[in-house]
Tab-separated table of C-alpha atoms in Angstrom:
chain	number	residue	atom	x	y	z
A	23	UNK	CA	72.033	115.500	94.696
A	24	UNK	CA	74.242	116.105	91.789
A	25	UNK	CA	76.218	112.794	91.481
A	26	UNK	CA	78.077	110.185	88.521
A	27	UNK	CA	75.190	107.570	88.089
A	28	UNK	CA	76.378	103.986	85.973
A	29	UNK	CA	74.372	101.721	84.827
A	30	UNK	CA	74.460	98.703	85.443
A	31	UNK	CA	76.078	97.988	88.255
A	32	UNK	CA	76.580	94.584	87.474
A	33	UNK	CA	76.878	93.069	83.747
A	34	UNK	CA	77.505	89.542	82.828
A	35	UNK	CA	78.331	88.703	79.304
A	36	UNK	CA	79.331	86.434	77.246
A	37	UNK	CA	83.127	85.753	75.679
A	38	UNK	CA	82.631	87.603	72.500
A	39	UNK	CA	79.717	89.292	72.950
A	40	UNK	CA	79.687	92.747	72.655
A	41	UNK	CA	78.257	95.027	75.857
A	42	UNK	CA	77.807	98.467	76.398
A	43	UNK	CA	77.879	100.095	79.580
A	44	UNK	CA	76.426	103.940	80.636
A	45	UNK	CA	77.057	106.863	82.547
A	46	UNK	CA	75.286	109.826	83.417
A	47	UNK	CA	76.225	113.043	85.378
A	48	UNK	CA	73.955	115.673	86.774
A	49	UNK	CA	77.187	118.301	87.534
A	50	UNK	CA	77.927	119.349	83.942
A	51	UNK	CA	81.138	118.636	84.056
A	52	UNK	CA	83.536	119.017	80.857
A	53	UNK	CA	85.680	115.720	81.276
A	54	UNK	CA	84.281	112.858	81.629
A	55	UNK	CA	86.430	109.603	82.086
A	56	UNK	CA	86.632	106.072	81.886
A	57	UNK	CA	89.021	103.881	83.805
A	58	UNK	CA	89.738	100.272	84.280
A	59	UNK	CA	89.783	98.591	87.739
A	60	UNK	CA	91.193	94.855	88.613
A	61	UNK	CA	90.697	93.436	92.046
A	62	UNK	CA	92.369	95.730	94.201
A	63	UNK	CA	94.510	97.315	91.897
A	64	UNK	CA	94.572	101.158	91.344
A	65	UNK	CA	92.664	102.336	88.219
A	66	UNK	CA	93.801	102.419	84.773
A	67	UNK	CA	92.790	105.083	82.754
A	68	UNK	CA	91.545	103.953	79.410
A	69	UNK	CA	90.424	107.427	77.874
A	70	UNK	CA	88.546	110.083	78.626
A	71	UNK	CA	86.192	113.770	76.888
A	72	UNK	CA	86.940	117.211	76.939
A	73	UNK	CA	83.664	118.146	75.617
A	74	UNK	CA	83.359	116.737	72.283
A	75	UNK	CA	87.681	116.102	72.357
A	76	UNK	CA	88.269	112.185	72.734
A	77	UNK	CA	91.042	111.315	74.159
A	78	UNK	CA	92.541	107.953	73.574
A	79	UNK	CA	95.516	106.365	76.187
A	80	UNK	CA	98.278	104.826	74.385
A	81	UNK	CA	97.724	101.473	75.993
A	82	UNK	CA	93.912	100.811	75.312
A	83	UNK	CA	93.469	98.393	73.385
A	84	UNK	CA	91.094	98.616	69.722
A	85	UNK	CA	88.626	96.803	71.511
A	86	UNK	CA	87.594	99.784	73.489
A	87	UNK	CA	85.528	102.153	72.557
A	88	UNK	CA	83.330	104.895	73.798
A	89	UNK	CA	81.022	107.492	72.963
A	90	UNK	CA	79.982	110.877	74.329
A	91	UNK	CA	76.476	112.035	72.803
A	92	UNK	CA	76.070	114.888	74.882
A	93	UNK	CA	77.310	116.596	77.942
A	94	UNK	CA	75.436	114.152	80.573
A	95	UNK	CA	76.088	110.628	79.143
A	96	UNK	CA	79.010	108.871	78.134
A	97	UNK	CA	79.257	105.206	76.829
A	98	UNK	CA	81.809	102.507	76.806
A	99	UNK	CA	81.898	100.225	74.792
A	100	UNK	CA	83.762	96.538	74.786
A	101	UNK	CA	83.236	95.243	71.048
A	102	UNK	CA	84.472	91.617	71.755
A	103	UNK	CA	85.000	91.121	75.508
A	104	UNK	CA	87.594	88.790	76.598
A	105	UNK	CA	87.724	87.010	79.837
A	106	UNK	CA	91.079	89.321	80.492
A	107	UNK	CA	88.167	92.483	80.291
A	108	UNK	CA	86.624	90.859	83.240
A	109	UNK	CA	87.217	94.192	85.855
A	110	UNK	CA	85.300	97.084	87.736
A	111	UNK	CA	84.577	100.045	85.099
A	112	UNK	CA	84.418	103.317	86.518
A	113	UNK	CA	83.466	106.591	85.521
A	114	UNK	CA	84.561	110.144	86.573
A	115	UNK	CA	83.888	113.467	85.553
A	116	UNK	CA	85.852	117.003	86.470
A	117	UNK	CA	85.079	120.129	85.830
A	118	UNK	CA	87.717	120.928	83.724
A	119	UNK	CA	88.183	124.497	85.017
A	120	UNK	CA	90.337	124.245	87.815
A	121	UNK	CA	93.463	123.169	86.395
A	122	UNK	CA	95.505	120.934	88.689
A	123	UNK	CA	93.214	120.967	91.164
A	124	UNK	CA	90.356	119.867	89.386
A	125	UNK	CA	89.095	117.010	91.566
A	126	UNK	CA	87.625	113.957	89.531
A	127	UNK	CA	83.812	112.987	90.844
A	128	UNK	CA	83.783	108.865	90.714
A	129	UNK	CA	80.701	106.786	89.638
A	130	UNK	CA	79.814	103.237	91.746
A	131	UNK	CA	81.304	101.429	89.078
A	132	UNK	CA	79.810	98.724	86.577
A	133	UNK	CA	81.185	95.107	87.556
A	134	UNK	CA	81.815	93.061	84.312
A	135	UNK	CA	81.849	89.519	83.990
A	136	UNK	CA	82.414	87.408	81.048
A	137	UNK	CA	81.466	84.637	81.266
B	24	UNK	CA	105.130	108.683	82.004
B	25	UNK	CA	105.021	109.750	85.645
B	26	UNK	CA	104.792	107.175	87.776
B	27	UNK	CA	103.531	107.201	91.421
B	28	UNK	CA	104.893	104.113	94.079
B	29	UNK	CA	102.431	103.626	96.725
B	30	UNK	CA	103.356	101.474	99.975
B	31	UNK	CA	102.675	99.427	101.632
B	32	UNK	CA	100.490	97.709	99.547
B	33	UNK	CA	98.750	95.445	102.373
B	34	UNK	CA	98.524	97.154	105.720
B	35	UNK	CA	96.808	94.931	108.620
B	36	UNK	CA	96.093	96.687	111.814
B	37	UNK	CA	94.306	96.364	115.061
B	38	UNK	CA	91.785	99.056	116.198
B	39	UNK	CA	93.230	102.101	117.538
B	40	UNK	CA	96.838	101.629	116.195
B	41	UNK	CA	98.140	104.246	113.874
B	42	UNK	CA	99.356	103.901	111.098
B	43	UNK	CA	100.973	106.268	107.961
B	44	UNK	CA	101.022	105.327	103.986
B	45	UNK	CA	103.509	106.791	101.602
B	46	UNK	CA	103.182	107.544	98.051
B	47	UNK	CA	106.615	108.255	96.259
B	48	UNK	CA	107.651	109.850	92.947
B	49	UNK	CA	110.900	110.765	91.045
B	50	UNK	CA	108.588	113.229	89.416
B	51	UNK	CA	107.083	116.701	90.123
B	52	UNK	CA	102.713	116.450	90.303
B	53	UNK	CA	100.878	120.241	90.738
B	54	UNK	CA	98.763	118.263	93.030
B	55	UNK	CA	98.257	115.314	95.191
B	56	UNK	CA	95.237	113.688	95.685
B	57	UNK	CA	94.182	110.997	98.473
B	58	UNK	CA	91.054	108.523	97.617
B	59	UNK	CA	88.970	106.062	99.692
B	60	UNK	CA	87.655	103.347	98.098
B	61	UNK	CA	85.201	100.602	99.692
B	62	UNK	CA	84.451	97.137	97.946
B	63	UNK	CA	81.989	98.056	95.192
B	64	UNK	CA	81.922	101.651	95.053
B	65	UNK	CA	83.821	104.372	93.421
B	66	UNK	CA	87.022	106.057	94.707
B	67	UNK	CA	85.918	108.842	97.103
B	68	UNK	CA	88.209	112.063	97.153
B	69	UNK	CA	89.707	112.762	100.503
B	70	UNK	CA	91.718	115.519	100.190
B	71	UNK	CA	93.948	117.214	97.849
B	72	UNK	CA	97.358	119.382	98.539
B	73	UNK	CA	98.338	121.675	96.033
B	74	UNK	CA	101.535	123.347	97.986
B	75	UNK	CA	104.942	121.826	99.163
B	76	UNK	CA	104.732	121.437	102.608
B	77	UNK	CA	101.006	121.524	102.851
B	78	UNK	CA	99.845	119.609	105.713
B	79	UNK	CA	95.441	119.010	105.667
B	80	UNK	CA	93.892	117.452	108.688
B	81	UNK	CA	90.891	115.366	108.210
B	82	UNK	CA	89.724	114.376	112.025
B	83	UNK	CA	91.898	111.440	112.290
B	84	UNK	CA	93.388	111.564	108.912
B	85	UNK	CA	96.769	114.069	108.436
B	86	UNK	CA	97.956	114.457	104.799
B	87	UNK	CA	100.936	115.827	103.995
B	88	UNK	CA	103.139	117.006	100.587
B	89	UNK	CA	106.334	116.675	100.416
B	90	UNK	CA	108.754	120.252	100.102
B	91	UNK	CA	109.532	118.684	96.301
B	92	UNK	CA	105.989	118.147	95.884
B	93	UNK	CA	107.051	114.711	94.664
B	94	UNK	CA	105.686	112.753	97.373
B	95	UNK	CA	102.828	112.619	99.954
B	96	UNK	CA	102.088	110.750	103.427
B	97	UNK	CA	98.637	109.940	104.808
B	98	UNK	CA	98.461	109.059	108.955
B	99	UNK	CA	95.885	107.617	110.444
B	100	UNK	CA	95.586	108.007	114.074
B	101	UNK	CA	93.734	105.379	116.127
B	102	UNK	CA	92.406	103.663	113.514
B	103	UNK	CA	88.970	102.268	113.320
B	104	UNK	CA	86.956	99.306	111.882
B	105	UNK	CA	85.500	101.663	109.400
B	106	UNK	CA	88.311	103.233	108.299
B	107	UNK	CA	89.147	99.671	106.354
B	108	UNK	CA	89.214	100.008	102.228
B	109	UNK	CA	91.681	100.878	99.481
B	110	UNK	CA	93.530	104.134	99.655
B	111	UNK	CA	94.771	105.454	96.517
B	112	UNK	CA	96.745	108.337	96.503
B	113	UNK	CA	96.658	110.042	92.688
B	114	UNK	CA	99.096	112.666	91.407
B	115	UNK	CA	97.890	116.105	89.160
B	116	UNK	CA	100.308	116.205	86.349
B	117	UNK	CA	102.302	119.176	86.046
B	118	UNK	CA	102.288	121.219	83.190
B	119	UNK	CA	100.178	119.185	81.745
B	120	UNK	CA	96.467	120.209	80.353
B	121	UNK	CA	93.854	122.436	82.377
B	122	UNK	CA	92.021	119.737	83.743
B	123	UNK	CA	92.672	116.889	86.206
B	124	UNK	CA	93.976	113.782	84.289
B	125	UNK	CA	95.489	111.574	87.327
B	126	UNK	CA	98.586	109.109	87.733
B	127	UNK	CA	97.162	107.190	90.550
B	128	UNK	CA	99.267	104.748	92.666
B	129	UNK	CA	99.081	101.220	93.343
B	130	UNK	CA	97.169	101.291	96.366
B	131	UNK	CA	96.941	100.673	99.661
B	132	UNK	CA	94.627	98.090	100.885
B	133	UNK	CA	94.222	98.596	104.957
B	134	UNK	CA	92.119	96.415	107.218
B	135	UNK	CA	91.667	97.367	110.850
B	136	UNK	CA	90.850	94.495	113.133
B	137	UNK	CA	88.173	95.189	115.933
C-alpha cells in the first residue's frame, strides 16, 4: 500500500547531540511536511517542500533543519537537541494539486527523547 | 495568522453517550478538516467539508460546516470504547497557496468509559 513510512519510530539522544530523523513516501506527492507534536497538543508545523521549494515557518527555530533529496525522502534534522525538542515528529505529504482540499497523508511519527 | 479554537479540550464519556466537539474561528478556511489521532500514530483524516452548510455522515460520526465556513462541529452518537483518541479538527487556508498547508486546532482529547 502506498503510505508515509518514518524511521525510527523511536530515537533517544543525547542533550547536544545532533540526530537526524527520515521519511519516505510511496504516493509521489509534491508537499511533503514536517510538524512538531507535544503530549497531546495539536501539531505545529515547522516547515514543509513544494518540490524542491523549502518552506520555512516563522517560528522554527535555527536549530531545525531539513532536507529533501528527492521526491520520496525528506529529512529533519535537529543540529543541537535540547531537552525542550523532546516531542512526537511527524511527517505528511499532499498532493499538492487539489488546492484547498488537498488532504495531508500523516506518517506514525518518530518519538524523540533527549536524554 | 488564522487561528482555529477547538473545545472542549478534555471530553470524558461513558459508552453510548453522545457527544459533539466544536472548532471555532473569527476567520474564513476553504476547507475544514477532522483528524483522529491514537497514542503513537499519526493523525488519520476523517473527513473534510469544503461548502457552508455541508453536513458528511461517517456511521456514527456527523460533521458539519458552519454557513460562514468559519466553524465546524463533529457529533458522535453512542459513543464507543474505540472511538477514544485526539480529535483535531484543521482548517484549509483561504486564498492561500494551491496546496493544503493546515491551521489545526488545539484538540480534543475524548475517552469513552466501557
Amino acid at each position: 500500500d502506498a503510505m508515509v513510512i518514518q524511521n525510527p519510530r523511536y530515537q533517544v539522544t543525547q542533550f547536544g547531540k545532533p540526530v537526524t530523523l527520515s521519511c519516505s513516501q510511496t504516493l509521489n506527492h509534491n508537499v511533503m511536511y514536517w510538524y512538531q507534536q507535544k503530549s497531546s497538543q495539536a501539531p505545529k508545523l515547522l516547515f514543509h517542500y513544494y518540490d524542491k521549494d523549502f518552506n520555512n515557518e516563522a517560528d522554527t527555530p535555527d536549530n531545525f533543519q531539513s532536507r529533501r533529496p528527492n521526491t520520496s525522502f525528506c529529512f529533519l534534522d535537529i543540529r543541537s537537541p535540547g531537552l525542550g525538542d523532546a516531542a512526537m515528529y511527524l511527517c505528511a505529504t499532499s498532493s499538492g494539486t487539489s488546492g484547498f482540499t488537498d488532504t495531508q497523508y500523516f506518517g506514525p511519527g518518530t518519538r524523540l527523547t533527549v536524554l | 495568522t488564522q487561528l482555529l479554537e477547538q473545545s472542549p479540550q478534555f471530553l470524558s464519556i461513558q459508552e453510548g453517550e453522545n457527544l459533539t466537539v466544536y472548532c471555532n474561528s473569527s476567520s474564513v478556511f476553504s476547507s475544514l478538516q477532522w483528524y483522529r489521532q491514537e497514542p503513537g500514530e499519526g493523525p488519520v483524516l476523517l473527513v473534510t467539508v469544503v461548502t457552508g452548510g455541508e453536513v458528511k455522515k461517517l456511521k456514527r460520526l456527523t460533521f458539519q460546516f458552519g454557513d460562514a465556513r468559519k466553524d465546524s462541529s463533529l457529533h458522535i452518537t453512542a459513543a464507543q470504547t474505540g472511538d477514544t483518541g485526539l480529535y483535531l479538527c484543521a482548517g484549509g487556508e483561504a486564498g492561500g497557496t494551491s496546496y493544503g498547508k493546515l491551521t489545526f486546532g488545539q484538540g480534543t482529547i475524548l475517552t469513552v468509559h466501557p
